[in-house]
Coordinates of C-alpha atoms and ligand atoms in Angstrom, one line a residue:
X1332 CA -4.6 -10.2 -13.7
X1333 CA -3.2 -10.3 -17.1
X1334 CA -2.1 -7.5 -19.2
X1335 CA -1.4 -8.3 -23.1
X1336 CA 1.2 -6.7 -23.9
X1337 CA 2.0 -7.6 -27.7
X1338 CA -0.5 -5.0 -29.1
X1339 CA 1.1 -1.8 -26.9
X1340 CA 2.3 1.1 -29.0
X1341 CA 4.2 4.4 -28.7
X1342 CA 1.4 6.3 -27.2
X1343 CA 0.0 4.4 -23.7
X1344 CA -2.8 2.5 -23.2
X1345 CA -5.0 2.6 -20.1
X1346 CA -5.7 -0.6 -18.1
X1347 CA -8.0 -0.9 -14.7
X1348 CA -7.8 -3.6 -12.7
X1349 CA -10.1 -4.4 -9.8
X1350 CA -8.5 -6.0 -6.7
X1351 CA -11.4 -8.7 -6.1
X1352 CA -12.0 -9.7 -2.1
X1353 CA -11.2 -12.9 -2.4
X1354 CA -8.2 -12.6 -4.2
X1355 CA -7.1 -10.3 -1.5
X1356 CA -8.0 -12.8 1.4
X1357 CA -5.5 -15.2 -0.3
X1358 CA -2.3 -13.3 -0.5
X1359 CA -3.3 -10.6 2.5
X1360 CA -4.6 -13.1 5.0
X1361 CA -2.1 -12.2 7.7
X1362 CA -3.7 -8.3 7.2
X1363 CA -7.0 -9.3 7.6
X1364 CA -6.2 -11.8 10.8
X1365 CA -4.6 -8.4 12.1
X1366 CA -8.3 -6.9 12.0
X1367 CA -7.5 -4.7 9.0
X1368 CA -10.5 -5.5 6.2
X1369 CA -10.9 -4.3 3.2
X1370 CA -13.5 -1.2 3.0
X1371 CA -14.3 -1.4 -0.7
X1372 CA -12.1 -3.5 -3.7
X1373 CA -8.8 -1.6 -4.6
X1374 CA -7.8 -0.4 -7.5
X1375 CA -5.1 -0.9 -10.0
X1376 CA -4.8 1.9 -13.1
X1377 CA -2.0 1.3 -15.4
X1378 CA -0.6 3.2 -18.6
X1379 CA 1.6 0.8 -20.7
X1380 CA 3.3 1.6 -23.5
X1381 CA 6.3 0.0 -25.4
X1382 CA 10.1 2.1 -25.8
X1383 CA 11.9 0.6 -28.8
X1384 CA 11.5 -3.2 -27.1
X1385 CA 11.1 -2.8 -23.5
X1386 CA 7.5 -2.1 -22.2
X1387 CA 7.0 0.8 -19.6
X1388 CA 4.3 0.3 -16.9
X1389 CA 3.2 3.4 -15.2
X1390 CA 0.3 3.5 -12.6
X1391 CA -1.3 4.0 -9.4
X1392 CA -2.9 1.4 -6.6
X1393 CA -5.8 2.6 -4.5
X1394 CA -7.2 1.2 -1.8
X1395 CA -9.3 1.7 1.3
X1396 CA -9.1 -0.1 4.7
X1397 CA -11.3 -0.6 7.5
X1398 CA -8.7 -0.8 10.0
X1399 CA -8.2 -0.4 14.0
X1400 CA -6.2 2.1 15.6
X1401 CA -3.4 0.7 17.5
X1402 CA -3.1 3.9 19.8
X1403 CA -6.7 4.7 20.6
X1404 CA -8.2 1.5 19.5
X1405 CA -11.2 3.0 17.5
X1406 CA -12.1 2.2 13.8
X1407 CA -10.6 4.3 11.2
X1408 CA -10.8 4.7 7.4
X1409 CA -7.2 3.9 6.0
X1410 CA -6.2 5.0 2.6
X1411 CA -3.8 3.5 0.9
X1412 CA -2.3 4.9 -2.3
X1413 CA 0.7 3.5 -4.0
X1414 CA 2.4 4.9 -7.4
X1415 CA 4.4 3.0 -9.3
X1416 CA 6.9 2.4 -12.7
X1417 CA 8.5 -0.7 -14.1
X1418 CA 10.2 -0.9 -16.9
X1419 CA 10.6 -4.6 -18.8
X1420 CA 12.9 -5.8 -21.2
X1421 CA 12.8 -8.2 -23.7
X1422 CA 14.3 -12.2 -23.1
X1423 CA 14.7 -13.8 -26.0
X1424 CA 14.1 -17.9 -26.0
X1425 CA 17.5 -18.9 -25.4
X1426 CA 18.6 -16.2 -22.8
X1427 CA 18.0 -16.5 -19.0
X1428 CA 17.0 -13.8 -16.2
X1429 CA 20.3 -12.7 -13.9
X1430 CA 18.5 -14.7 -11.1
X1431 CA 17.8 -18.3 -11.2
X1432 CA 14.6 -18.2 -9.7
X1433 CA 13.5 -15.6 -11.9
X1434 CA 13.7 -18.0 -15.0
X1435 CA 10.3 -19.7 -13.3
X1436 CA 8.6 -16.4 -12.6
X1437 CA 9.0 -15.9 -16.5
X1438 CA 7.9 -19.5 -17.4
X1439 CA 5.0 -18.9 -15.2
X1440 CA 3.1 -15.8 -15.6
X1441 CA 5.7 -13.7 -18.5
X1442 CA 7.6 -11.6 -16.5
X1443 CA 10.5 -11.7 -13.5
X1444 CA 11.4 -8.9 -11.8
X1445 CA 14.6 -7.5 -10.9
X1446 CA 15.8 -7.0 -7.5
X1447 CA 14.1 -3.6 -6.8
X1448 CA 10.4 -3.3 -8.1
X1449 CA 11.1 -0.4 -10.7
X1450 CA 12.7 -3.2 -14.1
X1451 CA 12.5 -6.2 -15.1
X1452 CA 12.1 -8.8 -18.3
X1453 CA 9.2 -9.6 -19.9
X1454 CA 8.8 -12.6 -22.6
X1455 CA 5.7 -13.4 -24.6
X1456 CA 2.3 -11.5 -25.5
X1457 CA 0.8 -11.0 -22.3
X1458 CA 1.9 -10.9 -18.7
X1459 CA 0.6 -12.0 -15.6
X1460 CA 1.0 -9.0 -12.8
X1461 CA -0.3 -10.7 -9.6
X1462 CA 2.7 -11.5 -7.9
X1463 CA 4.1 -7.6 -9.3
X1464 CA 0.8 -6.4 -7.2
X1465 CA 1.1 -8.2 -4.1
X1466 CA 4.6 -6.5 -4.1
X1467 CA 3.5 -3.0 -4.6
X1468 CA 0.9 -3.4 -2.2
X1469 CA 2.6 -4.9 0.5
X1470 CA 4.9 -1.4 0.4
X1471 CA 1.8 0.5 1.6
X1472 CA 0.3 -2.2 4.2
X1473 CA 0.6 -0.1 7.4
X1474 CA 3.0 -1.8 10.3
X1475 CA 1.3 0.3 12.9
X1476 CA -2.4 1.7 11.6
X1477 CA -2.5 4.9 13.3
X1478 CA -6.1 6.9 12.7
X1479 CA -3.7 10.0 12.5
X1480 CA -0.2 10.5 12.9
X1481 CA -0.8 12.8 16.4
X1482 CA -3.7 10.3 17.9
X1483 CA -3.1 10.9 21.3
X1484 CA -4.2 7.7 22.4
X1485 CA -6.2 6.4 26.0
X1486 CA -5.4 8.4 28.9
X1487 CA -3.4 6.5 31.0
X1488 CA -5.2 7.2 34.2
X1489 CA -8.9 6.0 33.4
X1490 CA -8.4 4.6 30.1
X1491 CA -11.0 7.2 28.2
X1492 CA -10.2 7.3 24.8
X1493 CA -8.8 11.1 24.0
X1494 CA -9.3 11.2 20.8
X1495 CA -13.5 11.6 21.5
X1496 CA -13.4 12.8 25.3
X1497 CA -10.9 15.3 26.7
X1498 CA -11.4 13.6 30.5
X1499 CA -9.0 16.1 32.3
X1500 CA -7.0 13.7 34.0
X1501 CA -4.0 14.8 35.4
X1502 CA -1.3 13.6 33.6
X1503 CA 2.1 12.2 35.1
X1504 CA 4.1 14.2 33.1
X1505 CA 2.7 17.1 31.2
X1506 CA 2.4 15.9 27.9
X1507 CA 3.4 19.9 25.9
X1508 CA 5.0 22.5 26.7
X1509 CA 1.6 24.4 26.9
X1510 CA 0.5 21.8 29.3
X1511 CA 3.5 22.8 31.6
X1512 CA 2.8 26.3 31.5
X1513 CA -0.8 25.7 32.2
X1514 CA 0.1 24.0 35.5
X1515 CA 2.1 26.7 36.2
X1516 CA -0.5 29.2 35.7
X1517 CA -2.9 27.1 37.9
X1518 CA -0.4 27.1 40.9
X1519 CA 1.0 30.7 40.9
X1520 CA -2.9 31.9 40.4
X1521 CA -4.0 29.3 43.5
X1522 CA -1.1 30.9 45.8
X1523 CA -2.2 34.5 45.0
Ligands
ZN2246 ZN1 -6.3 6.7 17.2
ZN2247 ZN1 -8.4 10.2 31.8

Protein backbone atom coordinates (compact mmCIF):
# COMPACT_ATOMS: atom_id res chain seq x y z
CA UNK A 1 0.00 0.00 0.00
CA UNK A 2 1.75 2.93 -1.24
CA UNK A 3 1.28 6.49 -0.41
CA UNK A 4 3.00 9.19 -2.84
CA UNK A 5 4.23 11.42 -0.94
CA UNK A 6 6.11 14.10 -3.32
CA UNK A 7 2.83 15.94 -4.14
CA UNK A 8 1.84 16.55 -0.12
CA UNK A 9 1.37 20.16 0.85
CA UNK A 10 0.87 22.41 3.97
CA UNK A 11 -2.74 21.56 4.40
CA UNK A 12 -3.34 17.44 4.66
CA UNK A 13 -4.49 15.18 2.32
CA UNK A 14 -6.85 12.23 3.05
CA UNK A 15 -5.85 8.64 2.07
CA UNK A 16 -8.10 5.24 2.65
CA UNK A 17 -6.66 2.20 2.45
CA UNK A 18 -8.50 -1.02 2.53
CA UNK A 19 -6.84 -3.99 4.37
CA UNK A 20 -7.57 -6.82 1.66
CA UNK A 21 -8.22 -10.59 3.15
CA UNK A 22 -5.65 -12.05 1.65
CA UNK A 23 -3.13 -9.71 2.47
CA UNK A 24 -4.16 -10.08 5.97
CA UNK A 25 -3.86 -14.09 5.89
CA UNK A 26 -0.26 -13.47 4.94
CA UNK A 27 1.20 -11.33 7.67
CA UNK A 28 -1.73 -12.41 10.45
CA UNK A 29 -1.75 -16.14 9.85
CA UNK A 30 -0.80 -17.00 13.44
CA UNK A 31 -4.25 -14.76 14.34
CA UNK A 32 -6.34 -16.55 12.13
CA UNK A 33 -4.86 -20.22 13.17
CA UNK A 34 -5.89 -18.85 16.74
CA UNK A 35 -9.54 -18.87 15.39
CA UNK A 36 -9.76 -15.03 15.26
CA UNK A 37 -11.07 -14.18 11.47
CA UNK A 38 -11.59 -11.21 10.01
CA UNK A 39 -15.41 -10.03 10.19
CA UNK A 40 -15.29 -7.48 7.36
CA UNK A 41 -11.67 -5.82 5.60
CA UNK A 42 -10.14 -3.08 7.96
CA UNK A 43 -9.48 0.03 7.42
CA UNK A 44 -6.65 2.45 7.20
CA UNK A 45 -7.51 6.48 7.03
CA UNK A 46 -4.58 8.70 6.88
CA UNK A 47 -4.00 12.63 6.78
CA UNK A 48 -0.47 13.39 5.36
CA UNK A 49 0.85 16.47 5.05
CA UNK A 50 4.51 17.82 4.77
CA UNK A 51 6.31 20.33 7.87
CA UNK A 52 9.18 22.23 6.19
CA UNK A 53 10.87 18.64 4.85
CA UNK A 54 9.64 15.93 7.08
CA UNK A 55 6.13 14.44 6.22
CA UNK A 56 3.56 13.95 9.13
CA UNK A 57 1.21 10.89 8.96
CA UNK A 58 -1.79 11.09 11.15
CA UNK A 59 -4.64 8.35 11.06
CA UNK A 60 -6.68 5.74 12.42
CA UNK A 61 -6.96 1.66 11.70
CA UNK A 62 -10.30 0.03 12.02
CA UNK A 63 -11.04 -3.24 12.07
CA UNK A 64 -13.56 -5.89 13.06
CA UNK A 65 -12.90 -9.51 14.27
CA UNK A 66 -14.93 -12.54 14.45
CA UNK A 67 -13.19 -13.91 17.42
CA UNK A 68 -13.82 -16.64 20.31
CA UNK A 69 -13.98 -15.85 23.82
CA UNK A 70 -11.26 -17.43 25.76
CA UNK A 71 -13.40 -17.25 29.12
CA UNK A 72 -16.86 -18.44 27.99
CA UNK A 73 -15.92 -19.81 24.73
CA UNK A 74 -18.76 -18.14 22.62
CA UNK A 75 -18.38 -15.99 19.39
CA UNK A 76 -17.93 -12.36 19.81
CA UNK A 77 -17.67 -9.31 17.61
CA UNK A 78 -14.09 -7.76 18.38
CA UNK A 79 -13.35 -4.15 17.45
CA UNK A 80 -10.30 -3.16 16.96
CA UNK A 81 -9.35 0.54 16.64
CA UNK A 82 -5.84 1.85 16.51
CA UNK A 83 -4.75 5.71 16.19
CA UNK A 84 -1.70 6.62 15.16
CA UNK A 85 1.17 9.56 14.15
CA UNK A 86 4.62 9.27 12.51
CA UNK A 87 6.53 11.76 11.59
CA UNK A 88 9.40 11.21 8.61
CA UNK A 89 12.37 12.98 7.83
CA UNK A 90 14.21 13.41 4.94
CA UNK A 91 17.64 11.02 3.94
CA UNK A 92 19.45 12.53 1.50
CA UNK A 93 21.45 9.91 -1.07
CA UNK A 94 24.58 9.80 0.59
CA UNK A 95 23.33 9.58 4.28
CA UNK A 96 22.36 6.44 6.14
CA UNK A 97 19.43 5.51 8.73
CA UNK A 98 20.95 5.30 12.63
CA UNK A 99 20.20 1.45 12.25
CA UNK A 100 21.79 -0.73 9.74
CA UNK A 101 18.95 -2.69 8.96
CA UNK A 102 16.98 0.21 8.40
CA UNK A 103 19.13 1.31 5.24
CA UNK A 104 17.21 -1.93 3.45
CA UNK A 105 13.81 -1.03 4.77
CA UNK A 106 14.54 2.44 2.85
CA UNK A 107 15.92 0.80 -0.32
CA UNK A 108 12.94 -1.40 -0.25
CA UNK A 109 9.71 0.26 0.12
CA UNK A 110 11.00 4.36 1.01
CA UNK A 111 10.84 4.58 4.47
CA UNK A 112 12.63 2.93 7.84
CA UNK A 113 11.30 3.46 10.96
CA UNK A 114 12.84 4.49 14.13
CA UNK A 115 12.82 2.39 17.16
CA UNK A 116 9.35 3.40 18.45
CA UNK A 117 6.50 3.59 15.76
CA UNK A 118 5.80 7.51 16.20
CA UNK A 119 9.37 8.88 13.50
CA UNK A 120 11.18 7.84 11.05
CA UNK A 121 12.99 8.73 7.48
CA UNK A 122 11.53 8.70 4.41
CA UNK A 123 13.45 9.03 0.87
CA UNK A 124 11.90 9.25 -2.55
CA UNK A 125 8.31 10.12 -3.98
CA UNK A 126 6.27 7.61 -2.64
CA UNK A 127 6.31 5.16 0.29
CA UNK A 128 5.48 1.77 0.80
CA UNK A 129 3.42 1.48 4.40
CA UNK A 130 2.89 -2.30 4.68
CA UNK A 131 5.39 -3.30 7.02
CA UNK A 132 4.36 0.37 9.08
CA UNK A 133 0.73 -1.41 9.16
CA UNK A 134 1.49 -4.71 10.24
CA UNK A 135 3.19 -2.83 13.14
CA UNK A 136 0.32 -0.75 14.14
CA UNK A 137 -1.90 -3.46 13.91
CA UNK A 138 -0.20 -5.99 15.71
CA UNK A 139 -0.48 -3.30 18.93
CA UNK A 140 -4.28 -3.87 18.89
CA UNK A 141 -4.26 -7.89 18.09
CA UNK A 142 -5.87 -9.03 21.40
CA UNK A 143 -3.51 -11.64 23.60
CA UNK A 144 -6.62 -12.86 25.39
CA UNK A 145 -10.04 -12.09 23.28
CA UNK A 146 -12.40 -11.54 26.08
CA UNK A 147 -16.32 -10.86 24.76
CA UNK A 148 -16.18 -8.29 27.68
CA UNK A 149 -13.86 -7.42 30.17
CA UNK A 150 -16.32 -8.93 33.29
CA UNK A 151 -17.35 -12.28 31.13
CA UNK A 152 -17.86 -14.39 33.87
CA UNK A 153 -17.05 -17.35 32.19
CA UNK A 154 -18.51 -21.39 32.50
CA UNK A 155 -19.56 -22.33 35.85
CA UNK A 156 -17.23 -24.46 37.19
CA UNK A 157 -19.68 -27.08 38.52
CA UNK A 158 -21.67 -28.10 35.27
CA UNK A 159 -19.88 -26.26 32.77
CA UNK A 160 -23.13 -23.90 31.58
CA UNK A 161 -21.87 -20.99 30.01
CA UNK A 162 -22.94 -17.85 32.47
CA UNK A 163 -22.83 -15.47 30.24
CA UNK A 164 -26.43 -16.84 28.56
CA UNK A 165 -27.78 -19.10 31.57
CA UNK A 166 -27.63 -18.01 35.18
CA UNK A 167 -27.63 -22.06 36.30
CA UNK A 168 -27.58 -21.41 40.14
CA UNK A 169 -24.96 -23.55 40.93
CA UNK A 170 -23.47 -23.23 44.12
CA UNK A 171 -20.35 -21.84 43.91
CA UNK A 172 -17.16 -22.96 45.97
CA UNK A 173 -16.39 -19.65 47.01
CA UNK A 174 -18.88 -16.88 46.71
CA UNK A 175 -17.81 -15.11 43.82
CA UNK A 176 -19.02 -11.00 45.45
CA UNK A 177 -19.49 -9.64 48.22
CA UNK A 178 -23.30 -9.62 47.41
CA UNK A 179 -23.01 -13.26 46.83
CA UNK A 180 -21.75 -13.68 50.48
CA UNK A 181 -24.30 -11.79 51.97
CA UNK A 182 -26.96 -13.62 50.04
CA UNK A 183 -25.77 -16.90 51.61
CA UNK A 184 -25.92 -15.35 54.67
CA UNK A 185 -29.38 -14.21 54.30
CA UNK A 186 -30.47 -17.73 53.08
CA UNK A 187 -29.04 -19.40 56.30
CA UNK A 188 -30.04 -16.97 59.17
CA UNK A 189 -33.80 -16.88 57.29
CA UNK A 190 -33.59 -21.11 57.13
CA UNK A 191 -32.75 -21.15 61.06
CA UNK A 192 -35.61 -18.74 61.93
ZN1 LIG B 1 -17.07 -14.47 27.25
ZN1 LIG C 1 -23.54 -24.26 36.94
Amino acid sequence: MKLPIEHLKKSPDAFRFVIERGWWSERFADVEDSGARLAEEPTMEIRARTAGESVHLEGEFRGMLDAECGRCTRRYRHALRESFRLVLAPLGDGETPPDPEGLQDLERSGMCLGKDLETGWYRGPEIELDAFFVEIISLEIPMQPLCRDECPGLCPVCGSNRTENNCNCDDIKPSSPFAALAALKEKTEGSS
